[in-house]
XYZ file of C-alpha atoms in Angstrom:
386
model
C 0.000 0.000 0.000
C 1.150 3.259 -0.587
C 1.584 6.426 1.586
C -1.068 8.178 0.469
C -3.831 4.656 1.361
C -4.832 3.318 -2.029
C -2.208 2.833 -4.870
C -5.277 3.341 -7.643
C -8.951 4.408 -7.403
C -10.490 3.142 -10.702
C -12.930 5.422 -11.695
C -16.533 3.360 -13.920
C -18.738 0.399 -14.098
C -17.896 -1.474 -17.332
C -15.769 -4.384 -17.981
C -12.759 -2.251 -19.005
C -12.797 -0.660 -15.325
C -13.983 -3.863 -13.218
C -10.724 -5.465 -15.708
C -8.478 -3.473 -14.432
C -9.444 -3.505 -11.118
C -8.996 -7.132 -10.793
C -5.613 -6.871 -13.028
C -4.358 -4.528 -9.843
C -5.516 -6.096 -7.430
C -3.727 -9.849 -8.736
C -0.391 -7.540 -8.743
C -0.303 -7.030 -4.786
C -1.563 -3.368 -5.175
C -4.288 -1.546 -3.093
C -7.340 -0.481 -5.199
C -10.100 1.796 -4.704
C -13.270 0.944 -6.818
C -15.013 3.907 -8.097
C -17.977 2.828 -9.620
C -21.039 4.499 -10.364
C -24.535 3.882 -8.055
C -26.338 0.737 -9.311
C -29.768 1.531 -11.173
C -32.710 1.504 -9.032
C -34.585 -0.488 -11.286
C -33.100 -2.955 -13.612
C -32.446 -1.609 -17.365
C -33.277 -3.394 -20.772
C -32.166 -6.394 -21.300
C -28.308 -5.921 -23.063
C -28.218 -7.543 -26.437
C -24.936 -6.727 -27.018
C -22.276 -9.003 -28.278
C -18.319 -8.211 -27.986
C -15.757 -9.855 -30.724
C -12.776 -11.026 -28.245
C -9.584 -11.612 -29.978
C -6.716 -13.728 -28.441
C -5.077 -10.847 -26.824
C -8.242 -10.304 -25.085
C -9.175 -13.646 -24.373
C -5.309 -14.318 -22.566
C -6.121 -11.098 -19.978
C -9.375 -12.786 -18.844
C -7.893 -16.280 -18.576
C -5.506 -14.235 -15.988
C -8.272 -12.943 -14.366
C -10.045 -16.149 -14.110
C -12.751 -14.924 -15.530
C -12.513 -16.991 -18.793
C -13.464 -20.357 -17.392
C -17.321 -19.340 -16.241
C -17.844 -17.034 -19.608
C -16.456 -19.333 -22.055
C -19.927 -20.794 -21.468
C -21.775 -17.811 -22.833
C -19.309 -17.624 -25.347
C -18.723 -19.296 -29.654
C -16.030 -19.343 -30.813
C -15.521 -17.667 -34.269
C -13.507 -20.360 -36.863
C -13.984 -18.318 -40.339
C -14.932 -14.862 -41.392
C -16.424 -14.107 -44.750
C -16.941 -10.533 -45.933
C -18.632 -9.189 -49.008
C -18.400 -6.320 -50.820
C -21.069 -4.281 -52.629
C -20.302 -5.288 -56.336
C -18.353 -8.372 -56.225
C -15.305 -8.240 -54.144
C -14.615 -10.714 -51.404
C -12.217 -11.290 -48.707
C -12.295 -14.693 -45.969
C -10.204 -15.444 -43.280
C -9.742 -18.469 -41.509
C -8.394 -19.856 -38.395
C -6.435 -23.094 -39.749
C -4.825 -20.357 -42.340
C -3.416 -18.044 -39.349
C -2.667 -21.453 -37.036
C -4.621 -20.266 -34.222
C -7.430 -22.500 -32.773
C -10.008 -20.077 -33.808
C -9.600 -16.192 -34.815
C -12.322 -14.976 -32.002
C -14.540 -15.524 -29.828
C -18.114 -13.712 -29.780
C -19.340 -13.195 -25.810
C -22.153 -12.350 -23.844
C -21.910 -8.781 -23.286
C -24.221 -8.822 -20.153
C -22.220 -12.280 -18.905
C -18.523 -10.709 -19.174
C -20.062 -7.703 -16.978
C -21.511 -10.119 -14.123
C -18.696 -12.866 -13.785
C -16.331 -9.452 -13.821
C -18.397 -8.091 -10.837
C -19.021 -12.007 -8.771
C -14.686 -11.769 -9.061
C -14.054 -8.783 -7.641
C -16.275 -9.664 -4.766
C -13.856 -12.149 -3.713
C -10.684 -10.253 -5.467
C -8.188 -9.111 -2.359
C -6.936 -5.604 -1.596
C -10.229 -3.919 -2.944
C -12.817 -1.740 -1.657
C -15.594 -0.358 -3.347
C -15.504 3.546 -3.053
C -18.118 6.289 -4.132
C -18.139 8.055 -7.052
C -15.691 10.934 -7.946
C -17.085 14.618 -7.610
C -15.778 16.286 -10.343
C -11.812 15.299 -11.352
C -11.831 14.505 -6.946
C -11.063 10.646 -6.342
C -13.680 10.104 -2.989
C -9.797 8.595 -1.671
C -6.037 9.552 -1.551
C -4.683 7.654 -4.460
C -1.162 7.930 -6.232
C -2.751 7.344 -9.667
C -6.174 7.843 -10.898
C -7.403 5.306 -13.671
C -10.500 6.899 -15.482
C -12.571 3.397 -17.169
C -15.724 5.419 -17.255
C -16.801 5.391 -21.057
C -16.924 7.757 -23.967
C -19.327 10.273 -22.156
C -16.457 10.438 -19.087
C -17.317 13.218 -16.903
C -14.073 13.619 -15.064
C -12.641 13.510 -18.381
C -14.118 16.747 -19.181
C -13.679 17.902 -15.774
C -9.690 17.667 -16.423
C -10.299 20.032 -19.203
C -9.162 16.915 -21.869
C -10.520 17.910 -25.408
C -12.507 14.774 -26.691
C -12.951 15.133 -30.776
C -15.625 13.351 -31.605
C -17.757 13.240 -35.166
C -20.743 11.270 -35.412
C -21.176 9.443 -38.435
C -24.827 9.609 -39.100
C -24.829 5.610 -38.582
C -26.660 4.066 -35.524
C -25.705 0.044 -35.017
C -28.686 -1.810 -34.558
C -28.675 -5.006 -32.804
C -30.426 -7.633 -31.299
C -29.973 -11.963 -31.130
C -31.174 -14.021 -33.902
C -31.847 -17.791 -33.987
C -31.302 -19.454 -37.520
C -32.644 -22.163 -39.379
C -29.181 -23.849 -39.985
C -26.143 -24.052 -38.145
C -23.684 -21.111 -38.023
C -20.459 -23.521 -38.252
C -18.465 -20.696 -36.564
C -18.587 -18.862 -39.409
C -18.927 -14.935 -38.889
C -20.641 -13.084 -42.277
C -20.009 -9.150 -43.084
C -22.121 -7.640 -46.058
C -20.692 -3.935 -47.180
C -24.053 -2.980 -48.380
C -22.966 0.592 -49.428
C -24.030 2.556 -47.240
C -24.909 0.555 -44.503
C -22.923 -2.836 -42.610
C -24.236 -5.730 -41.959
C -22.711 -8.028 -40.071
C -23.945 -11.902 -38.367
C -21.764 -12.911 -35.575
C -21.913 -16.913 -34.186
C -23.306 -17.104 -31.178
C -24.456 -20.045 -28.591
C -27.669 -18.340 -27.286
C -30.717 -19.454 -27.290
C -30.021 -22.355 -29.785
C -26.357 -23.316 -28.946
C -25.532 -24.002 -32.767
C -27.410 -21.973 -34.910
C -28.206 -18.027 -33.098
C -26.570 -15.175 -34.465
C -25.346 -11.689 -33.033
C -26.536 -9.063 -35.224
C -24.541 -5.719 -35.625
C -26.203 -3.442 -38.188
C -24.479 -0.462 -38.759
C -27.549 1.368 -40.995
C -28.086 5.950 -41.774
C -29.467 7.140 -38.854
C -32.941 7.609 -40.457
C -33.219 3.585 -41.898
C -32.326 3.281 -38.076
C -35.443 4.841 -36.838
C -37.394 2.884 -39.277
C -35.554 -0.475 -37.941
C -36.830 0.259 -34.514
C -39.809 1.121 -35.131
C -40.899 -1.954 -36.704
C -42.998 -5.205 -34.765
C -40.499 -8.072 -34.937
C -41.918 -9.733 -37.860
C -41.493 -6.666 -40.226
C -37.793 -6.309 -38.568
C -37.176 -9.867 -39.399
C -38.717 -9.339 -42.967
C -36.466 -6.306 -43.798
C -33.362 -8.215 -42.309
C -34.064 -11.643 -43.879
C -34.376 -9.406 -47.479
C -31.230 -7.533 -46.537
C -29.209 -11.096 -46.332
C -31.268 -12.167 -49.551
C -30.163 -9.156 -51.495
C -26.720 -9.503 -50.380
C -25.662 -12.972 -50.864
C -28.426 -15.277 -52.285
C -26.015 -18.206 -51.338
C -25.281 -17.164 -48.086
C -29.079 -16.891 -47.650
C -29.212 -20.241 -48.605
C -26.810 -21.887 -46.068
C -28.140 -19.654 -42.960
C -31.783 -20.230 -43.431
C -34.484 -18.025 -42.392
C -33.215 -15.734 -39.084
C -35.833 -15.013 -36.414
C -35.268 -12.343 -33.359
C -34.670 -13.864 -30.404
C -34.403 -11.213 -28.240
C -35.366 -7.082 -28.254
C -33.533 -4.755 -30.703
C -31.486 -2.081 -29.309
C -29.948 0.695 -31.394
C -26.918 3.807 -30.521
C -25.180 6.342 -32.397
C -22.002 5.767 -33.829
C -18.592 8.161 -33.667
C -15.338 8.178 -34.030
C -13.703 10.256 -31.018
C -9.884 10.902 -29.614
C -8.886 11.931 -26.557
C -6.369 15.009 -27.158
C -4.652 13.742 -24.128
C -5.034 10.372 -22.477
C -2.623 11.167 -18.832
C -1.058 13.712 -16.989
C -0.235 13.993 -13.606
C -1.735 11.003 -11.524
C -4.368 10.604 -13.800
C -4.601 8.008 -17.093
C -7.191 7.202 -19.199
C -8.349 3.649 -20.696
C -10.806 2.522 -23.071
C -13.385 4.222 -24.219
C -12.838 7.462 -22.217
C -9.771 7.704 -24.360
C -10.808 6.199 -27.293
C -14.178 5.574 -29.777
C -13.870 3.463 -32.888
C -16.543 2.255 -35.264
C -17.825 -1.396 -34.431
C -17.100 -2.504 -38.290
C -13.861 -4.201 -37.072
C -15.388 -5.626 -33.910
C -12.506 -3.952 -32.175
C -14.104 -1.576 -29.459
C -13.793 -3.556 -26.356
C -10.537 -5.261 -27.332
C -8.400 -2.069 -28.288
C -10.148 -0.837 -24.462
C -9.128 -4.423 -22.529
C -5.573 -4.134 -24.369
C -5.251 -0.565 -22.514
C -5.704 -2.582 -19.010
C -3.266 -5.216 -19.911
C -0.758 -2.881 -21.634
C -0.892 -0.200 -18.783
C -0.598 -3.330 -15.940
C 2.273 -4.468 -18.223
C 3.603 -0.798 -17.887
C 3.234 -0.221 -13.817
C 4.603 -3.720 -13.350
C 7.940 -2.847 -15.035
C 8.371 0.587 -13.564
C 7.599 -0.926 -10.063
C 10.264 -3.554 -10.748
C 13.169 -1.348 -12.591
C 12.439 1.724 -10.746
C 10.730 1.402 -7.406
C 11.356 5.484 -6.552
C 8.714 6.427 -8.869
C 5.289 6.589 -7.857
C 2.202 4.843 -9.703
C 1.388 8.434 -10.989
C 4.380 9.994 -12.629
C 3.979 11.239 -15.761
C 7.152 9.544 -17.200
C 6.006 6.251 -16.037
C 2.146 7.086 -17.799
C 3.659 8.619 -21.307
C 5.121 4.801 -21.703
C 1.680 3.554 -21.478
C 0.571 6.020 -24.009
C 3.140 5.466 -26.239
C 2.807 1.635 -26.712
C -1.114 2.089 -27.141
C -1.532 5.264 -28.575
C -0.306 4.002 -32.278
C -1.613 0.565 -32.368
C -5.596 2.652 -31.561
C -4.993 5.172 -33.856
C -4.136 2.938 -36.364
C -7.229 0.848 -36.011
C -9.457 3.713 -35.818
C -8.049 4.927 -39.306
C -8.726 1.970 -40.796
C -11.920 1.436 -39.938
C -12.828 5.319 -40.445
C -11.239 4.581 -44.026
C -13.252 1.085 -45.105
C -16.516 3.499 -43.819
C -16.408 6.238 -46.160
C -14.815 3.749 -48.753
C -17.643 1.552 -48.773
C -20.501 4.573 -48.721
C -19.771 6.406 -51.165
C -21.559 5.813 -54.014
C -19.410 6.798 -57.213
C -19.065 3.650 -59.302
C -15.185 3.985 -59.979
C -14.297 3.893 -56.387
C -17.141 0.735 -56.558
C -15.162 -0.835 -58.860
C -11.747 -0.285 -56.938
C -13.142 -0.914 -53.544
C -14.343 -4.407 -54.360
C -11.413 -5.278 -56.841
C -9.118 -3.953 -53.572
C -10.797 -6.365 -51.657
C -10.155 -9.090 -53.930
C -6.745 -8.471 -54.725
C -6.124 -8.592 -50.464
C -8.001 -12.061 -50.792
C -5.323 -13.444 -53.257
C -2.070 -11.611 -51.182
C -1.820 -14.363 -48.433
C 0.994 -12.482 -46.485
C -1.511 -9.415 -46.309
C -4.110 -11.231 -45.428
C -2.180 -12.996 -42.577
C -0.563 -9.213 -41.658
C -4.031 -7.806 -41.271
C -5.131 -10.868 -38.619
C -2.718 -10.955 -36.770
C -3.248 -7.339 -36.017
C -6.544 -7.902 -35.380
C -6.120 -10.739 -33.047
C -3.485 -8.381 -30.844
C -5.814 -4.651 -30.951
């Protein structure tokens, strides 16, 4: 324990913050929980399904959280994406020698097994909620996990440049006719995304997580609809995209409600300064396209453990919050983030606009990436580390 009585107060409620938390705590250090007042009455269900990749998937086996979820969990073996006029791109897990490339989780699940493991986890206490950029504790560092609408974020006077991109995601759970395989499907529709992610729940071989990134107007109009005209519109969608594909998933029905947010990219002009850091999606908004959000946000926790582990170990003068110790956190994620919010920024506006010679180079791009196996195995492997 440090001098001042916690080493960290974690400040949110999600998994990245309840992650880290536990991540502390299994290094020896004091924590102070920060998390926000349960709701009084219990929300919508959460439909939501998270893409884990390896990198991911290795922090929560630490955590010993793995285990329980890997029930709620599928594991993804092949991904298949489709352009709008022809172009095609598949990866596979036997081509990048990994057991499987992903695995799609239980939003709601990873939350609740995070939460029963810090009730037992050691050296933390649950604190209450910071007034303004004021830990409720004395701390040495200050790890803000509290999302992308972070109010001590804003309290610390850090810019956060956000633009909306007129897309909401729509989601909800599907149940299919035929069995998913593992396989994970992506249709660029031009202009909207649609994407059917394996999942184990309800049927354990054939339900689907759907991620629909749709204009924010065909959004309204998704949500509006009784769930047999929603599963009309999406059952024509998957017809009009790939009549084959159609074919070998069979007819989808919704399984569960249908939820539906805005979608940004955003940046954090700064993510630390003095005793104070930020992770995840207080730092950082990407678009779901790439099924990266969560991962890119879990890879802060591991990456800034990683971080405060070495300086503890090479230079035990320093404390948990100095600034030197916090810019080598930011420099090992801030590249690796950037670089996957460009690219998914870039295949968005790629894929909407609708001039036919960027059609025609988009989708022939696409299949020349298909045929480069070294790119291919490049872009996965990034992927798979966030």
């Amino acid at each position: 324990m440090s001098a001042t009585g916690f080493d960290v107060c974690v400040s949110g409620s999600g998994a990245v913050a309840m992650s880290l938390t536990l991540a502390l705590s299994a290094e020896g250090w004091r924590v102070a929980w920060a998390r926000a007042p349960e709701a009084a009455s219990p929300a919508k269900a959460d439909v939501r399904t998270y893409a884990l990749n390896a990198r991911a998937i290795t922090l929560l086996e630490r955590l010993r959280v793995w285990p329980a979820l890997k029930a709620f969990s599928s594991p993804v073996f092949e991904m298949k994406i489709c352009g709008d006029g022809g172009g095609a791109l598949s990866f596979s897990a036997w081509q990048q020698q990994v057991t499987e490339l992903a695995w799609i989780v239980d939003a709601a699940a990873l939350e609740r097994l995070l939460g029963e493991a810090l009730r037992f986890a050691p050296r933390v206490e649950i604190v209450p909620p910071l007034q303004g950029a004021q830990a409720p504790v004395k701390a040495a560092l200050l790890a803000i996990c509290e999302g992308k609408h972070s109010g001590t974020r804003a309290d610390l006077g850090v810019e956060f440049a956000r633009r909306d991109y007129g897309h909401w995601g729509v989601a909800t759970r599907l149940k299919a006719e035929r069995p998913h395989n593992g396989v994970a499907r992506q249709w660029f529709r031009s202009p909207d995304i649609l994407a059917l992610l394996p999942f184990n729940q309800p049927d354990p071989d054939a339900s689907y997580g759907l991620v629909w990134s749709v204009p924010k107007e065909r959004a309204e109009h998704l949500l509006s609809l009784n769930t047999a005209d929603f599963e009309l519109e999406l059952n024509d969608a998957v017809l009009q995209s790939a009549p084959e594909a159609a074919e070998q998933i069979g007819h989808l029905s919704v399984a569960s409600e249908v939820a539906g947010w805005p979608l940004a990219l955003a940046q954090a002009d700064r993510w630390m300064g003095p005793g104070w850091v930020l992770l995840g999606d207080a730092a950082h908004q990407v678009h779901p396209l790439a099924g990266q959000g969560l991962n890119l946000g879990l890879a802060d926790v591991d990456t800034l453990v990683t971080v405060l582990r070495e300086a503890r170990a090479r230079e035990p003068w320093r404390s948990l919050g100095d600034e030197r110790t916090l810019r080598r956190y930011v420099r090992r994620r801030e590249t690796p983030t950037r670089a996957m919010a460009g690219l998914t920024d870039g295949l968005l506006h790629l894929f909407a606009d609708q001039r036919a010679p960027l059609k025609d180079l988009r989708n022939a791009g696409m299949t020349l990436v298909e045929r480069l196996g070294p790119v291919k195995h490049w872009l996965v492997g990034r992927a798979l580390d966030a």
